[in-house]
Short mmCIF file of C-alpha atoms in Angstrom, two decimals:
data_model
loop_
_atom_site.label_atom_id
_atom_site.label_comp_id
_atom_site.label_asym_id
_atom_site.label_seq_id
_atom_site.Cartn_x
_atom_site.Cartn_y
_atom_site.Cartn_z
CA MET A 1 84.56 100.40 83.98
CA CYS A 2 87.39 101.88 82.26
CA SER A 3 91.28 99.39 82.28
CA LEU A 4 93.90 100.30 84.11
CA ARG A 5 95.73 100.74 80.31
CA GLY A 6 92.62 103.12 79.40
CA VAL A 7 93.98 105.22 82.87
CA ILE A 8 97.42 105.78 82.32
CA LEU A 9 97.01 106.76 78.64
CA SER A 10 94.47 109.36 79.79
CA GLY A 11 97.11 110.34 82.17
CA ILE A 12 100.30 110.59 79.77
CA ALA A 13 98.17 112.67 77.38
CA LEU A 14 97.26 115.04 80.44
CA ALA A 15 100.93 115.01 81.52
CA VAL A 16 101.68 116.50 77.50
CA LEU A 17 98.79 119.04 77.71
CA ASP A 18 100.95 120.11 80.46
CA ILE A 19 104.35 119.82 78.99
CA LEU A 20 102.99 122.82 76.63
CA HIS A 21 101.95 124.80 78.98
CA GLY A 22 105.34 124.75 80.69
CA LEU A 23 106.19 125.55 76.94
CA CYS A 24 104.32 128.24 76.65
CA THR A 25 105.08 129.64 80.07
CA THR A 26 108.56 129.46 79.59
CA GLY A 27 108.02 131.00 75.86
CA PHE A 28 106.15 133.66 76.92
CA TYR A 29 108.60 134.59 79.57
CA THR A 30 111.62 134.62 77.02
CA TYR A 31 110.21 136.28 74.50
CA LYS A 32 110.04 139.18 77.72
CA LEU A 33 113.35 139.03 78.77
CA ILE A 34 114.53 139.28 74.93
CA MET A 35 112.61 142.22 74.48
CA HIS A 36 113.47 143.98 77.44
CA THR A 37 117.38 143.06 76.72
CA PHE A 38 117.82 144.14 73.45
CA TYR A 39 113.94 146.30 71.86
CA LEU A 40 113.32 147.26 75.37
CA CYS A 41 112.68 151.29 73.99
CA PRO A 42 111.45 152.00 69.76
CA LEU A 43 114.09 154.42 68.61
CA THR A 44 111.48 156.88 67.87
CA MET A 45 110.31 156.84 71.73
CA PRO A 46 112.21 159.46 73.52
CA VAL A 47 114.86 158.48 76.76
CA ASP A 48 112.57 160.01 79.30
CA LEU A 49 109.99 157.31 78.64
CA CYS A 50 112.11 154.77 77.60
CA HIS A 51 114.23 155.92 81.45
CA ASN A 52 110.39 155.02 83.24
CA LYS A 53 109.54 151.95 80.80
CA ILE A 54 112.46 150.53 81.77
CA TYR A 55 112.09 151.51 85.14
CA ILE A 56 109.27 150.03 85.44
CA PHE A 57 110.14 147.00 84.19
CA ASP A 58 112.84 146.09 86.58
CA GLN A 59 109.89 147.22 89.25
CA MET A 60 107.13 145.11 88.68
CA PHE A 61 108.75 142.34 85.87
CA GLU A 62 111.98 141.47 86.11
CA TYR A 63 111.33 138.80 88.79
CA ARG A 64 108.39 137.66 87.36
CA VAL A 65 110.03 137.14 83.61
CA TYR A 66 113.14 134.72 85.51
CA ILE A 67 110.42 133.07 88.52
CA GLY A 68 108.48 132.21 85.01
CA ILE A 69 111.45 130.77 82.73
CA GLY A 70 112.62 128.44 85.04
CA GLU A 71 108.51 127.59 86.14
CA GLY A 72 108.02 126.51 82.88
CA ILE A 73 111.08 124.31 82.47
CA VAL A 74 109.82 122.84 86.01
CA GLU A 75 106.88 121.44 84.99
CA VAL A 76 108.27 120.29 81.84
CA PHE A 77 110.35 118.15 84.02
CA PHE A 78 107.64 117.09 87.12
CA ALA A 79 105.26 115.84 83.44
CA ILE A 80 107.99 113.68 82.49
CA PHE A 81 107.98 112.41 86.09
CA TYR A 82 104.60 111.28 86.02
CA ILE A 83 105.09 109.58 82.50
CA ILE A 84 107.57 108.24 84.76
CA ALA A 85 105.26 106.85 87.58
CA LEU A 86 102.22 105.99 85.62
CA ALA A 87 103.81 103.92 83.72
CA LYS A 88 105.84 102.11 86.95
CA HIS A 89 102.73 101.91 88.40
CA LYS A 90 103.56 104.21 90.82
CA PRO A 91 100.23 105.96 92.53
CA SER A 92 102.15 107.90 95.14
CA LEU A 93 104.88 109.11 92.36
CA THR A 94 102.36 110.89 90.72
CA TRP A 95 100.63 112.50 93.38
CA VAL A 96 103.26 114.17 94.27
CA TRP A 97 103.45 116.57 91.14
CA LEU A 98 100.55 118.44 92.96
CA MET A 99 102.98 119.76 94.68
CA LYS A 100 104.55 121.86 91.10
CA SER A 101 100.15 122.57 90.22
CA PHE A 102 99.96 124.43 93.63
CA ALA A 103 102.96 125.84 93.24
CA VAL A 104 102.72 127.69 89.57
CA ILE A 105 98.95 129.01 90.93
CA ALA A 106 100.24 130.64 93.89
CA ILE A 107 103.02 132.12 92.15
CA ASN A 108 100.66 133.54 89.53
CA ILE A 109 97.91 135.05 92.10
CA TYR A 110 100.72 136.57 94.41
CA TYR A 111 102.27 138.32 90.75
CA LEU A 112 98.19 139.16 89.56
CA ALA A 113 97.65 140.63 93.06
CA SER A 114 100.49 142.40 93.30
CA TRP A 115 100.35 143.96 89.84
CA LEU A 116 96.77 145.38 90.69
CA ILE A 117 97.51 146.49 94.18
CA ARG A 118 100.62 147.92 92.90
CA GLN A 119 98.56 149.46 89.49
CA GLY A 120 98.22 153.23 91.00
CA ARG A 121 101.76 153.64 92.04
CA TYR A 122 103.53 154.35 89.17
CA GLU A 123 100.46 156.81 87.50
CA HIS A 124 102.87 159.79 88.34
CA ILE A 125 105.60 157.84 85.61
CA ASN A 126 104.46 158.49 82.32
CA TRP A 127 105.16 155.16 80.41
CA GLU A 128 102.76 153.01 77.92
CA GLN A 129 100.63 150.44 80.35
CA SER A 130 98.43 149.46 78.47
CA GLN A 131 100.94 147.70 76.84
CA ASP A 132 103.17 146.19 78.54
CA GLU A 133 101.11 145.11 82.29
CA ASN A 134 98.38 144.45 81.03
CA VAL A 135 100.21 141.54 78.73
CA PHE A 136 101.32 140.23 81.82
CA ILE A 137 97.89 141.10 83.17
CA TYR A 138 96.13 138.44 80.70
CA ALA A 139 99.32 136.33 79.91
CA ALA A 140 99.42 135.24 84.20
CA GLU A 141 95.48 134.44 84.14
CA GLY A 142 95.25 132.86 80.61
CA LEU A 143 98.60 130.38 82.23
CA THR A 144 96.83 129.97 85.79
CA LEU A 145 93.03 129.08 84.17
CA VAL A 146 94.97 126.67 81.89
CA GLN A 147 96.53 124.61 85.11
CA ILE A 148 93.43 124.90 87.63
CA VAL A 149 92.18 122.63 84.70
CA ILE A 150 94.88 120.51 84.10
CA MET A 151 95.15 119.96 87.94
CA ILE A 152 91.40 118.74 88.25
CA LEU A 153 91.55 116.88 85.18
CA PHE A 154 94.20 115.23 87.27
CA CYS A 155 92.81 114.77 90.53
CA LEU A 156 90.16 112.49 88.34
CA ILE A 157 92.59 111.13 86.30
CA GLY A 158 94.74 110.43 89.98
CA GLY A 159 91.98 109.29 92.00
CA ILE A 160 91.76 106.25 89.11
CA PHE A 161 94.67 105.63 88.88
CA THR A 162 95.27 104.75 92.54
CA TYR A 163 92.22 102.95 92.78
CA LYS A 164 92.84 99.93 89.54
CA VAL A 165 96.64 99.77 90.48
CA VAL A 166 95.57 99.53 93.98
CA GLU A 167 92.62 97.13 92.99
CA GLU A 168 95.89 95.03 90.41
CA ARG A 169 98.06 94.64 93.43
CA THR A 170 95.18 92.63 95.80
CA ALA A 171 93.90 90.45 92.93
CA SER A 172 98.46 89.63 92.94
CA ARG A 173 98.53 89.08 96.57
CA ARG A 174 95.35 86.79 96.85
CA SER A 175 96.03 84.67 93.44
CA LEU A 176 99.94 84.50 94.97
CA ARG A 177 98.72 83.17 98.49
CA HIS A 178 95.85 81.19 96.54
CA ARG A 179 99.43 79.01 94.29
CA ARG A 180 101.02 79.17 97.89
CA HIS A 181 98.24 77.20 99.52
CA TYR A 182 97.13 74.58 96.43
CA ALA A 183 100.72 73.92 96.42
CA ASP A 184 101.61 73.30 99.88
CA ALA A 185 98.64 70.94 99.95
CA SER A 186 99.15 68.57 97.07
CA ALA A 187 103.16 68.70 98.02
CA PRO A 188 103.79 64.53 99.57
CA PRO A 189 105.35 64.89 102.82
CA LEU A 190 108.89 63.77 103.29
CA ASP A 191 108.61 60.95 106.21
CA TYR A 192 112.35 59.96 106.03
CA ASP A 193 113.90 58.68 109.25
CA GLU A 194 117.01 59.56 110.78
CA GLU A 195 118.98 56.63 109.52
CA GLU A 196 117.91 57.52 105.16
CA ALA A 197 118.33 61.65 105.87
CA GLN A 198 121.96 60.15 106.45
CA TYR A 199 122.43 58.57 103.89
CA LEU A 200 120.85 60.94 101.57
CA ASN A 201 122.95 63.24 102.48
CA ASP A 202 126.09 61.35 101.97
CA ALA A 203 125.09 59.90 98.62
CA LEU A 204 124.84 63.77 97.73
CA THR A 205 128.40 64.91 99.15
CA ASN A 206 130.04 61.43 97.31
CA SER A 207 129.75 61.09 93.66
CA GLU A 208 130.56 57.10 93.73
CA LYS A 209 127.12 57.00 95.56
CA THR A 210 123.26 57.26 93.99
CA LEU A 211 120.49 57.48 94.73
CA PRO A 212 118.19 53.64 95.29
CA ALA A 213 115.01 54.18 92.64
CA ARG A 214 111.93 54.73 94.22
CA ALA A 215 109.85 51.29 93.34
CA SER A 216 112.38 49.01 95.30
CA LYS A 217 110.90 47.96 98.89
CA GLN A 218 113.90 47.31 101.03
CA SER A 219 114.63 50.51 103.23
CA LEU A 220 117.63 52.82 102.25
CA THR A 221 119.25 51.69 105.16
CA ASP A 222 119.41 48.32 104.13
CA ILE A 223 120.62 49.06 100.87
CA SER A 224 123.19 51.24 102.46
CA ARG A 225 124.50 47.87 104.34
CA ALA A 226 124.57 46.13 100.76
CA ASP A 227 126.27 48.24 99.49
CA THR A 228 128.90 48.83 102.05
CA PHE A 229 129.29 45.13 102.14
CA LYS A 230 130.20 44.37 98.13
CA HIS A 231 132.59 46.90 98.70
CA SER A 232 134.49 45.02 101.48
CA THR A 233 134.32 41.95 99.09
CA GLY A 234 134.52 42.65 96.31
CA VAL A 235 138.22 41.74 94.14
#
């Protein structure tokens, strides 16, 4: 069986892969935003084609670009949170990562379906469809497939990690109960009577008194009386 340390290292490696996935997502959509803002239309493109290209981009890809940038940033945040949960041995927090994974897959599937459904809606408009729309479709398909693979590996590692942590905590609780039981069984009984208990309290509150040695055969009550008589008759 693999150790808990090995499972944590595997989870951290998976989180690093997810961080790279998030950075690629942010990088791709940031690049498309920059291209749309500054370099969407080459200088050689006719004005009417440029207007059509801007219109199609605004209708089909603009919101996806903004969401994609935020999606990549959120992926990095959740991956770092996942690493912290692994290091702290918190299985319940590691499973929060699934929320992000489902959201990313749902967003990509939604936009893929939307692009495929709306493909024929703008056929009457002259624009470079193969150069723009296909890039978005292929990127969304690739990022979605990678996220699905990461999610499958995460569920595998998360299940093993949860089992290992629960097993470790169960063993720790059993060991603690065993130690408490052994300590209670080996502790000596305290069979002081009321007078001896009173003397102990007086000795603890009065610094002039000292406790007698346990080897003495006299009781604490006799020693207390002798000590009182000695102080009352001394010059």
